[in-house]
Coordinates of C-alpha atoms in Angstrom, one line a residue:
M1 CA -77.2 16.7 -159.3
V2 CA -79.4 19.6 -158.8
T3 CA -79.3 22.2 -161.1
S4 CA -81.7 24.8 -160.0
I5 CA -82.8 26.2 -156.6
G6 CA -85.8 28.1 -156.4
G7 CA -89.5 27.9 -157.0
S8 CA -89.2 25.6 -159.8
I9 CA -87.2 22.6 -160.9
D10 CA -87.0 21.5 -164.3
S11 CA -85.1 18.3 -163.6
V12 CA -83.3 16.4 -161.1
S13 CA -80.8 13.7 -162.2
G14 CA -78.7 11.3 -159.6
G15 CA -76.3 8.5 -160.4
N16 CA -73.6 6.3 -158.7
G17 CA -71.5 7.1 -161.2
N18 CA -71.4 3.3 -161.8
G19 CA -74.5 2.8 -164.0
G20 CA -76.5 2.8 -161.1
V21 CA -80.0 4.2 -160.3
I22 CA -80.6 7.2 -162.4
C23 CA -83.9 9.1 -161.4
R24 CA -85.4 12.0 -163.0
V25 CA -88.1 14.2 -161.4
E26 CA -90.2 16.5 -163.7
R27 CA -91.1 20.0 -163.2
Y28 CA -92.4 20.9 -159.8
S29 CA -93.6 24.1 -158.7
G30 CA -94.3 25.3 -155.1
T31 CA -92.7 27.1 -152.1
K32 CA -91.4 24.3 -150.3
S33 CA -87.8 23.5 -150.3
A34 CA -87.4 21.5 -153.7
H35 CA -84.0 19.7 -152.1
G36 CA -86.2 18.1 -149.4
V37 CA -88.6 16.7 -151.7
V38 CA -86.1 15.5 -154.2
I39 CA -84.3 13.8 -151.2
H40 CA -87.6 12.5 -149.9
K41 CA -88.8 11.0 -153.2
A42 CA -85.2 9.2 -154.1
Q43 CA -85.0 7.7 -150.6
K44 CA -88.5 6.4 -151.0
L45 CA -87.6 4.9 -154.4
K46 CA -84.3 3.4 -153.1
N47 CA -86.3 1.5 -150.1
S48 CA -88.5 0.3 -152.7
L49 CA -86.1 -1.3 -154.7
S50 CA -84.5 -2.6 -151.6
I51 CA -87.3 -4.2 -150.7
T52 CA -87.6 -5.8 -154.1
T53 CA -84.3 -6.9 -153.8
V54 CA -84.8 -8.6 -150.6
S55 CA -88.0 -9.9 -151.9
R56 CA -86.1 -11.8 -154.5
S57 CA -83.5 -13.3 -152.2
K58 CA -86.4 -14.8 -149.7
L59 CA -88.2 -15.9 -152.7
K60 CA -85.1 -18.1 -153.8
V61 CA -84.5 -19.4 -150.1
W62 CA -88.1 -20.4 -150.3
M63 CA -88.1 -22.2 -153.5
V64 CA -84.8 -24.0 -152.7
R65 CA -86.3 -25.0 -149.6
T66 CA -89.6 -26.4 -151.2
T67 CA -87.7 -28.3 -153.9
T68 CA -85.8 -29.9 -150.9
V69 CA -89.0 -30.9 -149.0
I70 CA -90.6 -32.4 -152.4
F71 CA -87.4 -34.0 -153.0
L72 CA -87.0 -35.6 -149.7
W73 CA -90.5 -36.4 -149.7
T74 CA -90.3 -38.3 -153.1
C75 CA -87.2 -40.5 -151.9
I76 CA -89.2 -41.2 -148.6
L77 CA -92.4 -42.6 -150.7
Q78 CA -90.0 -44.5 -153.2
L79 CA -88.4 -46.4 -150.3
S80 CA -91.8 -47.3 -148.5
T81 CA -93.1 -48.5 -151.9
S82 CA -90.1 -50.7 -152.5
G83 CA -90.4 -51.9 -148.9
Q84 CA -90.3 -55.8 -149.9
M85 CA -86.8 -55.1 -151.4
W86 CA -85.3 -52.9 -148.6
G87 CA -87.2 -54.2 -145.7
P88 CA -90.6 -53.2 -143.5
S89 CA -92.2 -50.0 -144.5
L90 CA -90.9 -47.0 -142.9
T91 CA -94.3 -45.9 -141.6
S92 CA -95.5 -49.6 -140.7
K93 CA -94.1 -49.0 -136.7
T94 CA -96.1 -46.2 -136.4
V95 CA -99.0 -47.0 -137.8
A96 CA -101.8 -47.9 -135.5
P97 CA -103.6 -51.4 -136.4
R98 CA -107.0 -51.1 -137.7
L99 CA -109.8 -51.7 -135.3
P100 CA -113.0 -53.4 -136.2
P101 CA -116.0 -51.0 -135.9
K102 CA -117.9 -51.1 -132.3
R103 CA -121.0 -53.4 -132.9
I104 CA -124.0 -51.2 -131.7
Y105 CA -126.6 -52.9 -129.8
R106 CA -129.3 -52.8 -127.1
N107 CA -127.6 -54.4 -124.1
N108 CA -129.9 -56.9 -122.4
G109 CA -127.8 -57.3 -119.3
Y110 CA -124.1 -58.6 -118.2
L111 CA -122.8 -61.9 -118.4
M112 CA -120.0 -63.4 -116.0
V113 CA -118.5 -66.6 -116.3
S114 CA -116.1 -68.6 -114.3
C115 CA -114.4 -71.3 -116.4
N116 CA -113.1 -74.6 -114.8
G117 CA -110.6 -77.2 -115.5
G118 CA -107.3 -76.8 -117.4
L119 CA -105.8 -74.5 -119.9
N120 CA -107.6 -76.0 -122.9
Q121 CA -110.9 -76.9 -121.1
M122 CA -110.9 -73.2 -120.3
R123 CA -109.9 -72.0 -123.7
S124 CA -113.1 -73.7 -125.2
A125 CA -115.3 -72.7 -123.0
I126 CA -114.2 -69.3 -123.4
C127 CA -114.8 -69.4 -127.1
D128 CA -118.7 -70.7 -126.3
M129 CA -119.3 -67.9 -124.0
V130 CA -117.9 -65.0 -126.3
T131 CA -120.3 -66.6 -128.6
I132 CA -123.5 -67.0 -126.0
A133 CA -123.0 -63.4 -125.3
R134 CA -122.8 -62.2 -129.0
F135 CA -126.1 -63.9 -130.0
L136 CA -127.8 -63.0 -126.6
N137 CA -126.8 -59.3 -127.3
V138 CA -125.2 -58.9 -123.6
T139 CA -122.1 -57.6 -122.1
L140 CA -119.4 -60.1 -121.3
I141 CA -117.2 -59.6 -118.5
V142 CA -113.5 -60.8 -118.9
P143 CA -113.8 -64.5 -117.8
T144 CA -112.4 -65.5 -114.5
L145 CA -110.1 -68.9 -114.5
D146 CA -110.1 -71.9 -112.6
K147 CA -107.7 -71.7 -109.5
T148 CA -109.1 -74.5 -107.2
S149 CA -108.5 -77.4 -109.3
F150 CA -105.6 -79.9 -109.0
W151 CA -103.2 -77.8 -110.4
A152 CA -104.1 -74.6 -108.3
D153 CA -102.6 -72.1 -110.5
T154 CA -103.3 -68.5 -109.7
S155 CA -102.8 -67.2 -113.3
D156 CA -105.6 -64.7 -114.2
F157 CA -106.8 -64.3 -117.7
Q158 CA -104.6 -61.3 -118.5
D159 CA -101.7 -63.5 -117.3
I160 CA -102.1 -66.1 -120.0
F161 CA -104.2 -64.2 -122.8
D162 CA -103.4 -60.9 -124.5
V163 CA -106.5 -59.4 -122.9
D164 CA -106.7 -56.1 -124.8
H165 CA -106.3 -57.8 -128.2
F166 CA -109.2 -60.2 -127.2
I167 CA -111.3 -57.3 -126.0
T168 CA -110.5 -55.1 -129.5
S169 CA -110.6 -58.0 -131.7
L170 CA -114.1 -58.8 -131.2
R171 CA -115.6 -55.2 -130.4
D172 CA -117.5 -55.7 -133.5
Q173 CA -119.3 -59.0 -132.3
V174 CA -119.7 -58.5 -128.7
R175 CA -119.0 -55.8 -125.8
I176 CA -116.5 -57.0 -123.4
L177 CA -115.2 -55.4 -120.1
K178 CA -112.5 -56.0 -118.1
E179 CA -115.0 -55.7 -115.0
L180 CA -118.7 -54.6 -114.1
P181 CA -119.5 -51.1 -114.1
P182 CA -119.0 -49.5 -110.6
R183 CA -122.4 -49.7 -109.4
L184 CA -123.3 -53.2 -110.6
K185 CA -119.7 -54.4 -109.3
I186 CA -120.7 -53.4 -105.7
R187 CA -123.9 -55.1 -106.2
A188 CA -121.9 -58.3 -107.6
E189 CA -119.4 -58.0 -104.5
Q190 CA -122.5 -58.4 -102.2
G191 CA -123.7 -61.3 -104.1
N192 CA -126.7 -60.0 -105.5
I193 CA -126.3 -62.1 -108.7
Y194 CA -128.0 -64.9 -110.3
S195 CA -125.6 -68.0 -110.6
L196 CA -126.0 -71.1 -112.2
S197 CA -124.0 -74.0 -114.1
P198 CA -125.8 -74.2 -117.5
I199 CA -126.8 -77.6 -118.6
S200 CA -124.2 -79.5 -120.8
W201 CA -124.2 -79.8 -124.9
S202 CA -127.0 -77.8 -125.0
Q203 CA -128.6 -76.2 -128.3
F204 CA -128.7 -72.4 -128.5
S205 CA -132.5 -72.6 -128.0
Y206 CA -131.4 -73.7 -124.5
Y207 CA -129.9 -69.9 -124.2
E208 CA -132.5 -68.2 -125.6
N209 CA -135.2 -69.5 -123.8
Q210 CA -133.6 -70.1 -120.3
I211 CA -130.5 -68.0 -119.8
L212 CA -131.8 -64.7 -121.7
P213 CA -134.8 -64.2 -119.5
L214 CA -132.6 -64.6 -116.4
I215 CA -130.4 -61.9 -117.4
K216 CA -133.2 -59.8 -118.6
K217 CA -134.8 -60.4 -115.1
Y218 CA -131.6 -59.7 -112.9
K219 CA -129.5 -57.7 -114.6
I220 CA -126.2 -59.9 -114.1
V221 CA -126.1 -63.8 -114.4
H222 CA -123.0 -65.7 -113.3
L223 CA -122.1 -69.1 -115.2
N224 CA -120.4 -71.0 -112.7
R225 CA -119.1 -74.1 -115.0
T226 CA -118.4 -73.3 -118.8
D227 CA -117.2 -76.5 -119.8
A228 CA -118.6 -78.5 -122.8
R229 CA -122.1 -76.3 -122.5
L230 CA -122.5 -76.0 -126.1
A231 CA -123.5 -78.6 -128.6
N232 CA -121.1 -79.7 -130.9
N233 CA -123.5 -80.1 -134.0
G234 CA -127.0 -78.6 -135.0
L235 CA -126.0 -74.8 -134.7
P236 CA -126.1 -72.3 -137.2
L237 CA -123.1 -71.7 -139.5
E238 CA -122.5 -68.0 -138.2
I239 CA -122.4 -69.4 -134.5
Q240 CA -120.0 -72.1 -135.5
Q241 CA -117.8 -69.8 -137.3
L242 CA -117.7 -67.3 -134.6
R243 CA -116.5 -69.9 -132.1
C244 CA -113.4 -70.5 -134.3
R245 CA -112.9 -66.6 -134.8
V246 CA -112.5 -66.6 -131.0
N247 CA -110.5 -69.5 -130.9
Y248 CA -108.0 -68.9 -133.6
H249 CA -107.8 -65.0 -133.7
A250 CA -108.8 -63.4 -130.4
L251 CA -107.3 -65.7 -128.0
R252 CA -103.6 -65.0 -128.5
F253 CA -101.2 -65.5 -125.6
T254 CA -99.3 -62.9 -123.8
S255 CA -95.9 -61.5 -125.5
Q256 CA -93.9 -63.3 -122.6
I257 CA -95.4 -66.9 -123.6
E258 CA -95.5 -66.3 -127.4
Q259 CA -91.7 -65.1 -127.3
L260 CA -90.3 -68.2 -125.4
G261 CA -92.4 -70.7 -127.3
H262 CA -91.1 -69.2 -130.4
R263 CA -87.6 -69.5 -129.2
M264 CA -88.0 -73.4 -127.9
I265 CA -89.3 -74.0 -131.7
Q266 CA -86.1 -72.4 -132.7
L267 CA -83.9 -74.4 -130.6
L268 CA -85.5 -77.6 -131.4
R269 CA -85.5 -77.1 -135.2
Q270 CA -81.6 -76.3 -134.8
S271 CA -81.0 -80.1 -135.4
G272 CA -83.8 -81.1 -137.9
P273 CA -87.7 -81.9 -137.4
F274 CA -89.3 -82.9 -134.2
L275 CA -92.0 -84.9 -132.9
V276 CA -94.2 -83.6 -129.9
L277 CA -95.2 -86.5 -127.6
H278 CA -98.4 -85.5 -125.7
L279 CA -97.4 -88.1 -122.7
R280 CA -100.3 -87.7 -120.4
Y281 CA -98.8 -90.0 -117.6
E282 CA -99.0 -87.7 -115.2
M283 CA -100.1 -88.2 -111.2
D284 CA -103.4 -86.6 -111.9
M285 CA -104.4 -88.1 -114.9
L286 CA -103.8 -91.5 -113.8
A287 CA -105.6 -91.1 -110.3
F288 CA -108.5 -89.7 -112.2
S289 CA -108.6 -92.4 -114.9
G290 CA -107.6 -95.3 -112.4
C291 CA -105.0 -96.5 -114.8
T292 CA -102.1 -98.0 -113.0
H293 CA -100.7 -100.6 -115.3
G294 CA -96.9 -100.7 -114.6
C295 CA -97.4 -98.9 -111.2
T296 CA -95.6 -100.4 -108.0
S297 CA -98.1 -101.3 -105.3
D298 CA -97.0 -98.1 -103.2
E299 CA -97.8 -96.1 -106.6
E300 CA -101.1 -97.9 -106.9
H301 CA -102.4 -97.1 -103.3
Q302 CA -100.8 -93.4 -103.6
L303 CA -103.2 -93.1 -107.0
T304 CA -106.2 -94.5 -105.2
E305 CA -105.8 -92.2 -101.9
M306 CA -105.8 -89.2 -104.4
R307 CA -109.0 -90.2 -106.4
Y308 CA -110.6 -90.5 -103.3
G309 CA -109.2 -87.1 -101.8
Y310 CA -110.9 -85.5 -104.8
P311 CA -114.7 -85.5 -104.1
W312 CA -115.9 -84.2 -107.6
W313 CA -114.0 -86.9 -109.3
K314 CA -117.5 -89.3 -109.0
E315 CA -115.4 -92.6 -110.4
K316 CA -113.7 -94.1 -107.3
V317 CA -113.5 -98.2 -107.9
I318 CA -112.0 -98.6 -111.1
D319 CA -110.6 -102.0 -112.7
S320 CA -107.4 -100.7 -114.3
E321 CA -106.6 -103.5 -116.4
S322 CA -110.2 -103.7 -117.8
K323 CA -109.9 -100.3 -118.5
R324 CA -106.7 -100.4 -120.4
K325 CA -107.9 -103.2 -122.6
D326 CA -111.2 -100.9 -123.5
G327 CA -108.3 -98.6 -124.7
L328 CA -109.4 -96.1 -122.1
C329 CA -106.3 -95.5 -120.2
P330 CA -103.4 -93.2 -121.5
M331 CA -100.5 -95.3 -123.0
T332 CA -97.5 -95.6 -120.7
P333 CA -93.8 -94.4 -121.8
E334 CA -93.0 -98.2 -122.5
E335 CA -95.9 -98.8 -124.6
I336 CA -95.3 -95.7 -126.7
T337 CA -91.8 -96.5 -127.1
L338 CA -92.7 -99.8 -128.9
F339 CA -95.3 -98.0 -130.8
L340 CA -92.9 -95.3 -132.4
M341 CA -90.6 -98.0 -133.0
A342 CA -93.2 -100.3 -134.7
L343 CA -93.5 -97.1 -137.2
D344 CA -89.9 -96.8 -137.8
V345 CA -89.4 -93.2 -136.3
D346 CA -85.6 -92.6 -136.3
R347 CA -83.8 -93.0 -133.1
K348 CA -82.4 -89.7 -133.9
T349 CA -85.6 -87.9 -134.0
N350 CA -86.0 -85.0 -131.5
I351 CA -88.9 -85.7 -129.0
Y352 CA -90.3 -83.1 -127.1
I353 CA -92.5 -84.0 -124.3
A354 CA -95.6 -81.9 -124.0
A355 CA -96.6 -82.8 -120.5
G356 CA -96.3 -82.3 -116.9
E357 CA -94.1 -84.5 -114.5
I358 CA -94.0 -87.8 -115.8
Y359 CA -95.4 -90.3 -112.9
G360 CA -92.5 -92.8 -111.8
G361 CA -89.9 -90.3 -113.2
K362 CA -86.6 -91.6 -114.6
R363 CA -87.7 -95.1 -113.9
R364 CA -90.9 -95.0 -116.2
M365 CA -88.8 -92.6 -118.8
A366 CA -85.9 -95.3 -119.1
S367 CA -87.2 -97.3 -122.1
L368 CA -88.1 -94.3 -124.0
T369 CA -85.1 -92.7 -123.5
S370 CA -82.6 -95.6 -124.2
V371 CA -84.3 -96.1 -127.5
Y372 CA -85.0 -92.0 -128.1
P373 CA -82.2 -90.5 -126.4
K374 CA -82.9 -86.9 -128.0
V375 CA -85.8 -86.7 -125.4
M376 CA -86.7 -83.1 -124.3
T377 CA -88.5 -81.1 -122.0
K378 CA -88.9 -77.4 -121.3
E379 CA -86.6 -78.0 -118.3
T380 CA -83.6 -79.5 -120.5
L381 CA -84.5 -77.3 -123.3
L382 CA -84.3 -74.3 -121.8
K383 CA -82.3 -72.5 -119.1
T384 CA -83.9 -72.4 -115.2
S385 CA -83.7 -68.6 -115.6
D386 CA -86.1 -68.8 -118.7
V387 CA -88.9 -70.8 -117.1
R388 CA -88.7 -69.4 -113.6
D389 CA -91.4 -67.0 -113.9
F390 CA -93.5 -69.7 -115.6
Q391 CA -93.0 -72.5 -112.8
N392 CA -95.8 -73.1 -110.4
H393 CA -98.4 -71.6 -113.3
S394 CA -99.4 -75.1 -115.0
S395 CA -101.7 -73.1 -117.6
Q396 CA -98.9 -70.7 -118.5
M397 CA -96.6 -74.1 -118.9
A398 CA -99.2 -75.7 -120.7
A399 CA -99.6 -72.6 -123.1
L400 CA -95.6 -73.1 -124.0
D401 CA -96.4 -76.9 -125.0
Y402 CA -99.4 -75.7 -126.8
L403 CA -97.4 -73.3 -129.1
V404 CA -94.6 -75.9 -129.6
S405 CA -97.3 -78.5 -130.5
L406 CA -98.9 -76.6 -133.0
D407 CA -95.5 -76.1 -134.8
S408 CA -94.3 -79.5 -134.8
D409 CA -93.5 -81.8 -137.5
I410 CA -95.7 -84.7 -135.8
F411 CA -98.2 -84.4 -132.9
L412 CA -98.5 -87.6 -131.1
P413 CA -101.2 -87.6 -128.0
T414 CA -101.2 -90.6 -125.9
Y415 CA -104.9 -89.8 -124.4
D416 CA -108.0 -88.0 -125.6
G417 CA -107.6 -85.0 -123.2
N418 CA -108.7 -81.4 -123.8
M419 CA -105.1 -80.7 -124.9
A420 CA -105.1 -83.3 -127.5
K421 CA -108.5 -82.3 -128.9
V422 CA -108.0 -78.4 -129.2
V423 CA -104.4 -78.7 -130.7
E424 CA -105.6 -81.2 -133.2
G425 CA -108.1 -78.9 -134.4
H426 CA -105.9 -76.3 -134.4
R427 CA -103.2 -77.7 -136.4
R428 CA -106.4 -79.0 -139.1
I429 CA -107.0 -75.5 -139.6
L430 CA -103.6 -74.7 -140.1
G431 CA -103.5 -77.3 -143.0
N432 CA -104.1 -80.5 -141.6
R433 CA -100.9 -81.1 -140.2
K434 CA -100.0 -84.5 -139.4
T435 CA -101.0 -85.7 -136.2
I436 CA -101.3 -89.5 -135.2
F437 CA -104.6 -90.5 -133.7
L438 CA -104.1 -93.8 -131.6
D439 CA -106.1 -96.7 -131.8
R440 CA -105.3 -97.6 -128.0
K441 CA -107.4 -100.5 -127.9
L442 CA -105.7 -102.4 -130.7
V443 CA -102.3 -101.3 -129.9
V444 CA -102.5 -102.6 -126.1
E445 CA -103.9 -105.8 -127.7
L446 CA -100.9 -106.3 -130.1
I447 CA -98.5 -105.1 -127.4
D448 CA -99.6 -107.7 -125.1
R449 CA -99.5 -110.4 -127.8
Y450 CA -96.1 -109.3 -128.7
N451 CA -95.0 -109.2 -125.0
K452 CA -96.3 -113.0 -124.9
G453 CA -94.4 -113.9 -127.8
L454 CA -97.4 -114.7 -129.7
L455 CA -96.5 -112.0 -132.7
S456 CA -92.9 -111.5 -134.5
W457 CA -91.8 -108.2 -134.3
E458 CA -92.4 -108.0 -138.4
L459 CA -96.0 -108.9 -137.8
F460 CA -96.1 -106.3 -134.8
S461 CA -94.7 -103.5 -136.7
D462 CA -96.9 -104.5 -140.1
S463 CA -99.9 -104.3 -138.1
V464 CA -99.1 -101.1 -136.3
K465 CA -98.5 -99.3 -139.6
R466 CA -101.9 -100.8 -141.4
I467 CA -104.1 -99.9 -138.5
H468 CA -102.7 -95.9 -138.3
A469 CA -102.3 -95.6 -142.2
D470 CA -105.7 -93.7 -142.1
R471 CA -105.0 -92.0 -138.8
M472 CA -102.4 -89.3 -139.7
G473 CA -104.7 -86.3 -139.5
A474 CA -106.3 -86.3 -142.9
P475 CA -109.2 -84.2 -143.8
R476 CA -112.4 -86.3 -142.4
T477 CA -116.1 -85.4 -141.5
R478 CA -116.9 -85.0 -138.1
S479 CA -118.7 -87.4 -136.5
V480 CA -122.4 -87.3 -135.2
I481 CA -124.1 -89.5 -132.7
A482 CA -128.0 -88.5 -132.0
D483 CA -128.6 -88.2 -128.2
R484 CA -124.9 -89.0 -127.1
P485 CA -122.7 -85.7 -127.7
K486 CA -120.2 -86.8 -125.3
D487 CA -119.2 -89.7 -127.4
E488 CA -119.3 -87.8 -130.7
D489 CA -116.5 -85.7 -132.3
Y490 CA -115.6 -82.8 -130.3
F491 CA -116.3 -79.7 -132.4
Y492 CA -112.6 -78.3 -131.4
S493 CA -111.0 -81.4 -132.6
N494 CA -112.4 -81.1 -136.1
P495 CA -113.9 -77.4 -136.8
Q496 CA -114.9 -78.4 -140.4
E497 CA -117.1 -75.4 -140.8
C498 CA -113.8 -73.2 -140.3
M499 CA -111.7 -75.2 -142.9
H500 CA -111.9 -71.9 -145.2
I501 CA -110.3 -69.8 -142.4
K502 CA -106.7 -68.7 -143.5
L503 CA -104.4 -68.4 -140.7
E504 CA -100.7 -67.3 -140.3
P505 CA -98.5 -70.2 -139.8
W506 CA -96.7 -70.3 -135.7
P507 CA -94.8 -68.7 -135.2
P508 CA -94.4 -66.2 -138.1
S509 CA -90.8 -67.1 -139.1
S510 CA -91.2 -70.9 -138.8
S511 CA -90.6 -73.0 -141.6
S512 CA -92.1 -76.5 -140.4
S513 CA -90.0 -79.2 -142.2
S514 CA -92.1 -81.8 -144.2
S515 CA -89.4 -84.3 -143.8
S516 CA -90.1 -87.7 -142.5
L517 CA -89.2 -88.5 -139.2

């Protein structure tokens, strides 16, 4: 209420009648309207109070939101740290895998390699070539795979192996490219590269003294045959361990192969433990080795024609029976049936045949399936639609066999081929899993004597068990034969320098049974 209007104002009082804002304006002198000044200051004060009230409301909202956010983050952290109780970490799917740092080095040139042979022969060759590239300080181009061998498989590296994992997992050791840089690629396509087959079973000094100067001179060197080109023994520890790192960590099959392999193992395990029989009784193996025991005359003729049809198979005239008695032939289905029976393998055991088409078909398999009815192959274990994409790709089919063989309760190879050797070594790294190494020479001799009635079943069975008592995959030292590297133990069958390496069991969810078969 304004008490006086004029040149001076003693006081102004105002209120809302409800204990609201009361303002007092002290004495004012001047010629301006006292009423206007009072209204102006009162309005200013009112606005200030309104702003204060709004700020307090906003502060309360901000505090509520902040408290809520803190509470939610606390809950998330609690759930993350208790992942083992409740499941995988909430952030595990979004965290990118940690990559090893790139190795920085002066690049001496580019190494191209063409692998030859089957899957496991190429696999070990890839390991050697990565190691050679690393210690020569050169850039490796992703290897090309054999497409001209007996199998005529058109699969490329990325059709079998996870190529991105291969490159990134080794980036702290060697630079690997999917193809040459553009300028050098044109040069390679024009044939302006130096190509050669390196000497087999070579020490690393050969690559330093003979191959590296060629790479420095020509910038690109192409090694056109890569199987068994690095020695088994006498190499520095760091070289041997890198070979293992490539084999057991960097060379991972594609997700399609891994997933189907895992599924096959689950199907096999549904009815208990299982044995993998690597029955190398396929047409190409028999033609190459000249082993025809148990074949018809027509089959013998067919195998001989095939052997002569492949010029790079140098041995043409072969005495099959003599070779068999020396233990140099793959075991026949009939022979391996007697062997399994002599070891008292339960007739209800699941037996998975890790091989291609058995030569002679059902006729040759009859002896095995009549005693062990639960014999399975990829084709009987899976639906046609499951294997359709893998058919006519022998290396991809072999990759499935490889994975199943790794996880089997017992692995029994009937011939010392590349798959038998490489799987043996991988199973050793996984804890010396049970692998039966046939003494084919003695087994054939015992079988012949039993079939002729010169041995009773009891004596035959006891002899087989005694001979193989120490041939079941127990740890052992790799044999070294001076000046005969081809006859000594293969590095990849017993990589003893790498036995400390810890690998996750394959597949990760597998729980291999240790039950007796």
